[in-house]
Amino acid sequence: MPGKIATGGRNGRFRTPRHSIRLMVDLTAPQPTDIICDPACGNAGFLVAAGEHLRERHPNMPHDRNLHLTNHGDCPTVI
């Protein structure tokens, strides 16, 4: 993987494999009250995985009006 990161893909883009994203999200273990930001959003793979992680572990979270998806300026976030 480091070799691929060094080249950065075509046109400066790099697609992180889904299994790597899932591992990183599981290791960080986001909580429903965390603000999750991905400033290099790309196709939102990390944000989607974080949302799935939260939904799987906190099934009542989507019904809480205080927790939601939003856009904080230039940073798409899950709150």
mmCIF file of C-alpha atoms in Angstrom:
data_model
loop_
_atom_site.group_PDB
_atom_site.id
_atom_site.type_symbol
_atom_site.label_atom_id
_atom_site.label_comp_id
_atom_site.label_asym_id
_atom_site.label_seq_id
_atom_site.Cartn_x
_atom_site.Cartn_y
_atom_site.Cartn_z
ATOM 1 C CA MET A 1 0.000 0.000 0.000
ATOM 2 C CA PRO A 2 2.768 2.593 0.722
ATOM 3 C CA GLY A 3 3.946 2.273 -2.876
ATOM 4 C CA LYS A 4 0.496 3.194 -4.128
ATOM 5 C CA ILE A 5 0.242 6.120 -1.741
ATOM 6 C CA ALA A 6 3.587 7.442 -2.953
ATOM 7 C CA THR A 7 2.405 7.560 -6.558
ATOM 8 C CA GLY A 8 -0.922 9.121 -5.604
ATOM 9 C CA GLY A 9 -2.760 7.470 -8.458
ATOM 10 C CA ARG A 10 -3.653 9.217 -11.668
ATOM 11 C CA ASN A 11 -4.156 12.977 -11.649
ATOM 12 C CA GLY A 12 -3.273 13.165 -7.948
ATOM 13 C CA ARG A 13 -6.198 10.983 -6.905
ATOM 14 C CA PHE A 14 -5.980 7.969 -4.663
ATOM 15 C CA ARG A 15 -8.768 5.525 -3.908
ATOM 16 C CA THR A 16 -8.423 3.902 -0.491
ATOM 17 C CA PRO A 17 -9.547 0.260 -0.560
ATOM 18 C CA ARG A 18 -12.802 -0.315 1.332
ATOM 19 C CA HIS A 19 -11.272 -2.907 3.670
ATOM 20 C CA SER A 20 -8.599 -0.363 4.678
ATOM 21 C CA ILE A 21 -11.245 2.297 5.291
ATOM 22 C CA ARG A 22 -13.284 -0.121 7.418
ATOM 23 C CA LEU A 23 -10.206 -1.030 9.472
ATOM 24 C CA MET A 24 -9.332 2.623 10.115
ATOM 25 C CA VAL A 25 -12.911 3.452 11.116
ATOM 26 C CA ASP A 26 -13.108 0.416 13.421
ATOM 27 C CA LEU A 27 -9.789 1.393 15.044
ATOM 28 C CA THR A 28 -10.930 4.965 15.671
ATOM 29 C CA ALA A 29 -14.342 3.725 16.935
ATOM 30 C CA PRO A 30 -16.368 6.919 16.402
ATOM 31 C CA GLN A 31 -19.116 7.666 18.915
ATOM 32 C CA PRO A 32 -22.504 9.275 18.216
ATOM 33 C CA THR A 33 -21.463 12.575 19.807
ATOM 34 C CA ASP A 34 -18.181 12.844 17.855
ATOM 35 C CA ILE A 35 -17.744 15.299 15.017
ATOM 36 C CA ILE A 36 -16.312 13.364 12.101
ATOM 37 C CA CYS A 37 -14.677 15.372 9.339
ATOM 38 C CA ASP A 38 -13.007 14.272 6.116
ATOM 39 C CA PRO A 39 -11.436 17.378 4.528
ATOM 40 C CA ALA A 40 -10.079 15.282 1.633
ATOM 41 C CA CYS A 41 -13.514 13.797 1.094
ATOM 42 C CA GLY A 42 -13.234 12.539 -2.482
ATOM 43 C CA ASN A 43 -16.066 10.018 -2.841
ATOM 44 C CA ALA A 44 -16.905 10.180 0.900
ATOM 45 C CA GLY A 45 -15.743 6.610 1.592
ATOM 46 C CA PHE A 46 -14.565 7.417 5.115
ATOM 47 C CA LEU A 47 -17.729 9.364 5.951
ATOM 48 C CA VAL A 48 -19.962 6.565 4.662
ATOM 49 C CA ALA A 49 -17.990 3.950 6.609
ATOM 50 C CA ALA A 50 -18.171 6.086 9.764
ATOM 51 C CA GLY A 51 -21.928 6.459 9.330
ATOM 52 C CA GLU A 52 -22.331 2.703 8.832
ATOM 53 C CA HIS A 53 -20.178 2.023 11.886
ATOM 54 C CA LEU A 54 -22.360 4.317 14.004
ATOM 55 C CA ARG A 55 -25.611 2.889 12.660
ATOM 56 C CA GLU A 56 -24.482 -0.698 13.371
ATOM 57 C CA ARG A 57 -23.383 0.031 16.940
ATOM 58 C CA HIS A 58 -25.972 2.657 17.882
ATOM 59 C CA PRO A 59 -29.251 1.661 16.194
ATOM 60 C CA ASN A 60 -31.282 4.410 17.902
ATOM 61 C CA MET A 61 -28.949 7.159 16.710
ATOM 62 C CA PRO A 62 -30.913 8.029 13.500
ATOM 63 C CA HIS A 63 -33.949 8.828 15.661
ATOM 64 C CA ASP A 64 -32.094 11.325 17.874
ATOM 65 C CA ARG A 65 -32.809 14.853 16.609
ATOM 66 C CA ASN A 66 -29.560 16.157 18.124
ATOM 67 C CA LEU A 67 -27.387 13.859 15.988
ATOM 68 C CA HIS A 68 -27.297 14.427 12.246
ATOM 69 C CA LEU A 69 -25.333 14.829 9.043
ATOM 70 C CA THR A 70 -24.295 18.351 8.201
ATOM 71 C CA ASN A 71 -21.770 20.354 6.234
ATOM 72 C CA HIS A 72 -19.418 22.424 8.407
ATOM 73 C CA GLY A 73 -18.043 24.982 5.955
ATOM 74 C CA ASP A 74 -15.671 23.185 3.613
ATOM 75 C CA CYS A 75 -15.741 19.984 5.635
ATOM 76 C CA PRO A 76 -18.547 17.440 5.151
ATOM 77 C CA THR A 77 -19.216 15.929 8.572
ATOM 78 C CA VAL A 78 -21.229 13.371 10.491
ATOM 79 C CA ILE A 79 -22.468 14.751 13.835
#
